[in-house]
Amino acid sequence: MGFRFRRRIRVAKGLYLNVSKSGTSLSVGGRGATVNFGKHGTRTTVGLPGTGISYSTTSHAVAEQDAGRVAPKSSGGKWVRWVLAGIFFATAAMAITASFTQHAVK
């Protein structure tokens, strides 16, 4: 049996840094919907909490998909991922700011 190591560190509400023997990744989201950004690509998971039912899709990194071949230029698929990532990070930042503001007011 091989040695395994995995650690999940909460950076902020809904934002996690995942550290393992093979590398690191960043997860945004919570119960029901999570987006994970790692060296093998982006994994999006949507599920029904408490049921064990979920759907997951992965967008592989270009280097992994083509394995040495030169990738043809796409017409615009990459910008969609960057826009979605920006929306997730902006939402997380707003949630963090709101959380700190609520604690400061009390």
Tab-separated table of C-alpha atoms in Angstrom:
chain	number	residue	atom	x	y	z
A	1	MET	CA	0.000	0.000	0.000
A	2	GLY	CA	1.367	3.431	-0.958
A	3	PHE	CA	1.856	6.456	1.241
A	4	ARG	CA	-0.811	9.165	0.883
A	5	PHE	CA	-1.005	12.720	2.187
A	6	ARG	CA	-3.857	15.197	1.834
A	7	ARG	CA	-4.755	18.329	3.767
A	8	ARG	CA	-7.577	20.842	3.271
A	9	ILE	CA	-6.930	24.314	4.705
A	10	ARG	CA	-9.774	26.811	5.041
A	11	VAL	CA	-8.529	30.178	3.795
A	12	ALA	CA	-11.903	31.914	4.127
A	13	LYS	CA	-15.553	30.961	4.067
A	14	GLY	CA	-16.035	28.986	0.860
A	15	LEU	CA	-12.330	29.154	-0.121
A	16	TYR	CA	-9.993	26.219	0.546
A	17	LEU	CA	-6.365	25.407	-0.230
A	18	ASN	CA	-5.894	21.676	-0.842
A	19	VAL	CA	-2.388	20.310	-0.266
A	20	SER	CA	-1.364	16.768	-1.156
A	21	LYS	CA	1.718	14.736	-1.959
A	22	SER	CA	1.197	15.402	-5.672
A	23	GLY	CA	0.616	19.174	-5.451
A	24	THR	CA	-1.787	21.928	-4.454
A	25	SER	CA	-5.150	23.158	-5.694
A	26	LEU	CA	-7.717	25.802	-4.790
A	27	SER	CA	-11.414	25.086	-4.155
A	28	VAL	CA	-14.177	27.689	-4.247
A	29	GLY	CA	-17.712	26.925	-3.111
A	30	GLY	CA	-19.433	24.884	-0.477
A	31	ARG	CA	-22.069	22.230	-0.030
A	32	GLY	CA	-23.854	21.651	-3.293
A	33	ALA	CA	-21.441	23.348	-5.702
A	34	THR	CA	-17.633	23.496	-5.825
A	35	VAL	CA	-15.043	24.535	-8.419
A	36	ASN	CA	-11.509	23.194	-7.972
A	37	PHE	CA	-8.530	24.740	-9.811
A	38	GLY	CA	-5.461	22.497	-9.971
A	39	LYS	CA	-2.535	21.520	-12.179
A	40	HIS	CA	-4.622	18.890	-14.013
A	41	GLY	CA	-7.337	21.376	-14.936
A	42	THR	CA	-10.587	22.675	-13.497
A	43	ARG	CA	-13.147	20.365	-11.871
A	44	THR	CA	-16.706	21.563	-11.321
A	45	THR	CA	-18.955	19.522	-9.041
A	46	VAL	CA	-22.657	20.066	-8.382
A	47	GLY	CA	-24.602	17.827	-6.034
A	48	LEU	CA	-27.582	17.361	-3.768
A	49	PRO	CA	-26.221	17.609	-0.203
A	50	GLY	CA	-26.972	14.627	1.997
A	51	THR	CA	-27.955	12.305	-0.864
A	52	GLY	CA	-24.588	11.235	-2.275
A	53	ILE	CA	-25.792	12.276	-5.742
A	54	SER	CA	-23.491	14.588	-7.664
A	55	TYR	CA	-22.345	15.473	-11.174
A	56	SER	CA	-18.748	16.372	-11.897
A	57	THR	CA	-17.042	17.644	-15.034
A	58	THR	CA	-13.359	18.322	-15.687
A	59	SER	CA	-11.674	20.708	-18.104
A	60	HIS	CA	-8.203	19.239	-18.523
A	61	ALA	CA	-5.097	21.386	-18.798
A	62	VAL	CA	-3.872	21.803	-22.392
A	63	ALA	CA	-0.554	20.043	-21.687
A	64	GLU	CA	-2.362	16.981	-20.348
A	65	GLN	CA	-4.921	16.849	-23.172
A	66	ASP	CA	-2.478	17.010	-26.036
A	67	ALA	CA	0.533	15.251	-24.442
A	68	GLY	CA	3.216	16.785	-26.618
A	69	ARG	CA	1.127	17.860	-29.591
A	70	VAL	CA	0.679	21.511	-30.440
A	71	ALA	CA	-2.852	22.535	-29.535
A	72	PRO	CA	-4.857	24.297	-32.246
A	73	LYS	CA	-5.999	27.795	-31.363
A	74	SER	CA	-9.561	27.811	-30.108
A	75	SER	CA	-11.997	30.559	-30.918
A	76	GLY	CA	-12.593	31.603	-27.331
A	77	GLY	CA	-13.079	28.778	-24.846
A	78	LYS	CA	-10.326	29.971	-22.505
A	79	TRP	CA	-11.795	33.385	-21.797
A	80	VAL	CA	-15.015	31.779	-20.546
A	81	ARG	CA	-13.070	29.883	-17.870
A	82	TRP	CA	-11.260	33.050	-16.809
A	83	VAL	CA	-14.521	34.999	-16.572
A	84	LEU	CA	-16.138	32.236	-14.478
A	85	ALA	CA	-13.082	32.049	-12.229
A	86	GLY	CA	-13.196	35.826	-11.791
A	87	ILE	CA	-16.871	35.682	-10.845
A	88	PHE	CA	-16.207	32.960	-8.262
A	89	PHE	CA	-13.279	34.861	-6.746
A	90	ALA	CA	-15.231	38.131	-6.681
A	91	THR	CA	-18.146	36.394	-4.955
A	92	ALA	CA	-15.788	34.841	-2.413
A	93	ALA	CA	-14.141	38.222	-1.779
A	94	MET	CA	-17.538	39.888	-1.260
A	95	ALA	CA	-18.582	37.133	1.163
A	96	ILE	CA	-15.344	37.531	3.119
A	97	THR	CA	-15.744	41.312	3.261
A	98	ALA	CA	-19.369	40.988	4.393
A	99	SER	CA	-18.330	38.497	7.070
A	100	PHE	CA	-15.664	40.839	8.452
A	101	THR	CA	-18.046	43.804	8.304
A	102	GLN	CA	-20.721	41.938	10.261
A	103	HIS	CA	-18.212	40.948	12.950
A	104	ALA	CA	-16.860	44.502	13.210
A	105	VAL	CA	-20.358	46.008	13.661
A	106	LYS	CA	-21.238	43.724	16.561
